Amino acid sequence: KAGVTQTPRYLIKTRGQQVTLSCSPISGHRSVSWYQQTPGQGLQFLFEYFSETQRNKGNFPGRFSGRQFSNSRSEMNVSTLELGDSALYLCASSPRQGGANTGELFFGEGSRLTVL
Amino acid sequence: QKEVEQNSGPLSVPEGAIASLNCTYSDRGSQSFFWYRQYSGKSPELIMSIYSNGDKEDGRFTAQLNKASQYVSLLIRDSQPSDSATYLCAVNVSGTYKYIFGTGTRLKVLA
């Protein structure tokens, strides 16, 4: 069974630009979450999508947005990049079924973003 | 802000010893607790989940939960050098699919 796939794996942008990251969840998983990981702050929750709807949102500015498609694939976008946005962005899928919380998150390898 | 706190370490233990990793959380309503292991340069992987007070054992790993004290721990018995990694404690925010992660404890098992 293929794991969570994230693209691109590495990217370099300059301040003010925007970036789109992609995530393909494990087949059959309908929940996709996004996390930002930095050395100082650790893993911080960005948002979670289920059935193409954002269900939960973390404490990030509106420059961070996302969406989910009917095939459960998800994208996140960061506009007007700042130096502090440099981080590893991790996508995680979960076999969530409706309201049931199965708990387990399966993480992709991440997209490492460097903002210059 | 709901928080999850861990000692950043590094926690160094000799091979074969018991490694004890601790985590405290602030949200009294939390019901689901998880331990993830993250090797350097890799993504986190789930090693234990625990939902009820007490101990839960899986091979060399034992998770312990005390909701009254808002405390979760992970014991690794017979520690191996391959256990050297960062261990992340995660707590589910009750009623949501949001998880709060601690910043992790770096474990070093010395051969």
Coordinates of C-alpha atoms in Angstrom, one line a residue:
Chain A
K1 CA 0.0 0.0 0.0
A2 CA 1.5 3.3 -1.0
G3 CA 2.2 5.8 1.7
V4 CA 1.4 9.5 1.9
T5 CA 3.1 11.3 -1.0
Q6 CA 4.1 14.9 -0.8
T7 CA 5.5 17.1 -3.6
P8 CA 7.7 18.9 -4.0
R9 CA 10.2 17.5 -1.5
Y10 CA 12.4 20.6 -1.5
L11 CA 11.8 24.1 -2.7
I12 CA 13.4 27.6 -2.4
K13 CA 11.4 30.7 -2.7
T14 CA 12.0 34.4 -2.0
R15 CA 10.0 36.7 0.3
G16 CA 6.8 37.8 -1.2
Q17 CA 6.3 34.9 -3.4
Q18 CA 3.6 32.2 -3.0
V19 CA 4.0 28.5 -2.9
T20 CA 1.6 25.5 -3.4
L21 CA 2.4 22.1 -1.8
S22 CA 0.6 18.9 -2.7
C23 CA -0.3 15.8 -0.7
S24 CA -1.8 12.5 -1.9
P25 CA -3.1 10.5 1.1
I26 CA -3.0 6.8 1.5
S27 CA -5.7 5.1 -0.6
G28 CA -9.0 5.1 1.3
H29 CA -8.0 7.8 3.8
R30 CA -10.4 10.7 3.6
S31 CA -8.8 13.0 6.2
V32 CA -5.8 15.1 5.4
S33 CA -4.0 17.3 7.9
W34 CA -1.2 19.7 7.5
Y35 CA 1.5 20.5 10.0
Q36 CA 4.4 22.9 10.1
Q37 CA 7.6 21.7 11.8
T38 CA 10.4 24.0 12.9
P39 CA 13.2 23.4 15.3
G40 CA 11.9 26.0 17.8
Q41 CA 8.2 25.4 17.7
G42 CA 8.0 21.7 16.9
L43 CA 5.0 20.4 15.0
Q44 CA 2.2 22.9 14.7
F45 CA -1.3 22.1 13.4
L46 CA -2.3 24.1 10.3
F47 CA -5.6 22.6 9.2
E48 CA -7.5 19.4 8.6
Y49 CA -9.7 18.5 5.6
F50 CA -12.3 15.8 5.4
S51 CA -14.7 15.3 2.5
E52 CA -13.4 18.4 0.8
T53 CA -14.3 20.6 3.8
Q54 CA -11.9 22.2 6.2
R55 CA -13.0 20.8 9.6
N56 CA -10.3 22.2 11.9
K57 CA -7.9 25.1 11.8
G58 CA -4.8 26.0 13.7
N59 CA -3.6 29.5 14.7
F60 CA -1.9 30.5 11.5
P61 CA -2.6 33.7 9.5
G62 CA -4.8 33.8 6.5
R63 CA -1.8 33.6 4.2
F64 CA -2.0 29.9 4.9
S65 CA -4.8 28.2 3.1
G66 CA -5.7 24.8 1.7
R67 CA -8.2 22.7 -0.1
Q68 CA -9.1 19.1 -0.7
F69 CA -10.3 17.5 -3.9
S70 CA -12.9 14.8 -4.4
N71 CA -10.2 12.2 -4.6
S72 CA -9.0 13.3 -1.1
R73 CA -5.8 14.8 -2.5
S74 CA -5.0 18.1 -0.8
E75 CA -3.0 21.2 -1.5
M76 CA -1.9 23.9 0.8
N77 CA -0.9 27.4 -0.3
V78 CA 1.2 30.0 1.4
S79 CA 1.0 33.5 0.0
T80 CA 3.3 36.5 0.5
L81 CA 6.0 34.3 1.9
E82 CA 8.0 35.5 4.9
L83 CA 11.4 34.4 6.2
G84 CA 9.7 32.8 9.2
D85 CA 7.7 30.5 6.9
S86 CA 10.9 28.4 6.3
A87 CA 10.0 25.0 7.7
L88 CA 9.2 21.4 7.0
Y89 CA 5.5 21.1 6.0
L90 CA 4.1 17.7 6.8
C91 CA 1.0 16.2 5.5
A92 CA -0.7 13.4 7.4
S93 CA -3.6 11.2 6.3
S94 CA -6.0 9.4 8.6
P95 CA -8.6 6.7 8.1
R96 CA -11.2 8.9 9.7
Q97 CA -14.7 7.6 9.2
G98 CA -17.4 10.3 9.6
G99 CA -17.2 11.5 13.2
A100 CA -15.1 8.6 14.5
N101 CA -11.6 9.5 15.6
T102 CA -9.3 6.6 14.8
G103 CA -6.4 8.6 16.1
E104 CA -3.6 7.5 13.9
L105 CA -1.9 9.9 11.6
F106 CA 0.3 8.7 8.8
F107 CA 2.8 11.3 7.8
G108 CA 4.4 12.0 4.4
E109 CA 8.1 12.7 4.1
G110 CA 7.3 16.4 4.0
S111 CA 8.1 19.4 1.8
R112 CA 11.0 21.5 3.0
L113 CA 10.5 25.1 2.2
T114 CA 13.3 27.6 2.4
V115 CA 12.4 31.3 2.1
L116 CA 15.3 33.7 1.2
Chain B
Q1 CA -3.6 27.8 24.3
K2 CA -3.7 24.1 24.9
E3 CA -0.2 22.9 25.4
V4 CA 1.8 19.7 25.5
E5 CA 5.2 19.8 27.3
Q6 CA 8.1 17.5 27.0
N7 CA 11.7 17.7 28.2
S8 CA 13.8 18.3 25.1
G9 CA 16.7 16.2 26.3
P10 CA 18.8 14.7 25.1
L11 CA 18.1 11.7 27.3
S12 CA 21.0 9.3 27.2
V13 CA 20.7 5.7 28.3
P14 CA 23.0 2.8 27.9
E15 CA 22.0 -0.1 25.6
G16 CA 19.7 -2.5 27.4
A17 CA 18.4 0.0 29.9
I18 CA 14.9 1.4 30.3
A19 CA 14.3 4.8 28.8
S20 CA 11.5 6.8 30.4
L21 CA 10.0 9.7 28.4
N22 CA 7.4 12.0 30.0
C23 CA 4.8 14.4 28.7
T24 CA 2.3 16.7 30.4
Y25 CA -0.7 18.3 28.8
S26 CA -3.0 21.2 29.8
D27 CA -6.4 20.3 28.2
R28 CA -8.3 18.3 30.8
G29 CA -10.9 17.3 28.2
S30 CA -8.4 15.4 26.1
Q31 CA -9.2 11.7 25.7
S32 CA -6.6 10.4 23.2
F33 CA -2.9 10.4 23.5
F34 CA -0.1 9.2 21.2
W35 CA 3.6 8.7 21.0
Y36 CA 5.3 9.2 17.7
R37 CA 9.0 8.5 16.9
Q38 CA 10.9 10.7 14.5
Y39 CA 14.3 9.7 13.2
S40 CA 16.5 12.5 12.0
G41 CA 15.5 13.7 8.6
K42 CA 12.4 11.5 8.6
S43 CA 8.7 12.0 9.2
P44 CA 7.0 11.0 12.5
E45 CA 5.6 7.5 12.8
L46 CA 3.1 6.3 15.4
I47 CA 4.4 3.8 18.0
M48 CA 1.7 3.9 20.7
S49 CA -1.7 5.2 21.4
I50 CA -3.5 5.2 24.8
Y51 CA -7.0 6.3 25.7
S52 CA -7.6 5.0 29.2
N53 CA -5.9 5.5 32.5
G54 CA -3.2 2.9 33.3
D55 CA -0.6 1.1 31.3
K56 CA -0.7 -0.2 27.7
E57 CA 2.1 -2.5 26.6
D58 CA 3.2 -3.3 23.1
G59 CA 6.4 -5.3 22.8
R60 CA 9.2 -3.3 24.4
F61 CA 7.1 -0.2 24.6
T62 CA 4.7 0.7 27.5
A63 CA 2.6 3.8 27.5
Q64 CA 1.2 5.1 30.8
L65 CA -1.6 7.6 31.2
N66 CA -2.8 9.4 34.3
K67 CA -5.6 11.8 33.4
A68 CA -5.9 13.2 36.9
S69 CA -2.3 14.3 36.8
Q70 CA -2.5 15.1 33.1
Y71 CA 0.6 13.0 32.5
V72 CA 1.5 10.6 29.8
S73 CA 4.7 8.6 29.7
L74 CA 6.5 6.1 27.4
L75 CA 8.8 3.4 28.7
I76 CA 11.2 1.7 26.3
R77 CA 12.6 -1.5 27.8
D78 CA 15.9 -3.1 26.6
S79 CA 16.7 0.1 24.7
Q80 CA 18.6 -0.4 21.5
P81 CA 20.8 2.0 19.5
S82 CA 18.1 1.9 16.8
D83 CA 15.7 3.5 19.3
S84 CA 17.8 6.7 19.2
A85 CA 15.3 9.2 17.8
T86 CA 13.1 12.1 18.9
Y87 CA 9.9 11.0 20.6
L88 CA 6.9 13.2 20.2
C89 CA 3.9 13.2 22.5
A90 CA 0.6 14.2 20.8
V91 CA -2.7 14.9 22.4
N92 CA -6.0 15.1 20.5
V93 CA -8.1 18.2 21.2
S94 CA -11.4 16.8 22.4
G95 CA -14.1 16.9 19.8
T96 CA -11.8 17.8 16.9
Y97 CA -9.3 16.2 14.5
K98 CA -6.7 18.6 15.8
Y99 CA -3.6 17.2 17.5
I100 CA -1.2 19.2 19.7
F101 CA 2.3 17.9 19.6
G102 CA 5.0 18.4 22.2
T103 CA 8.4 19.6 20.9
G104 CA 9.8 16.2 21.5
T105 CA 12.4 14.4 23.6
R106 CA 15.6 13.4 21.9
L107 CA 16.7 9.9 23.0
K108 CA 20.2 8.6 22.6
V109 CA 20.9 5.0 23.3
L110 CA 24.6 4.4 23.9
A111 CA 26.1 1.1 22.6

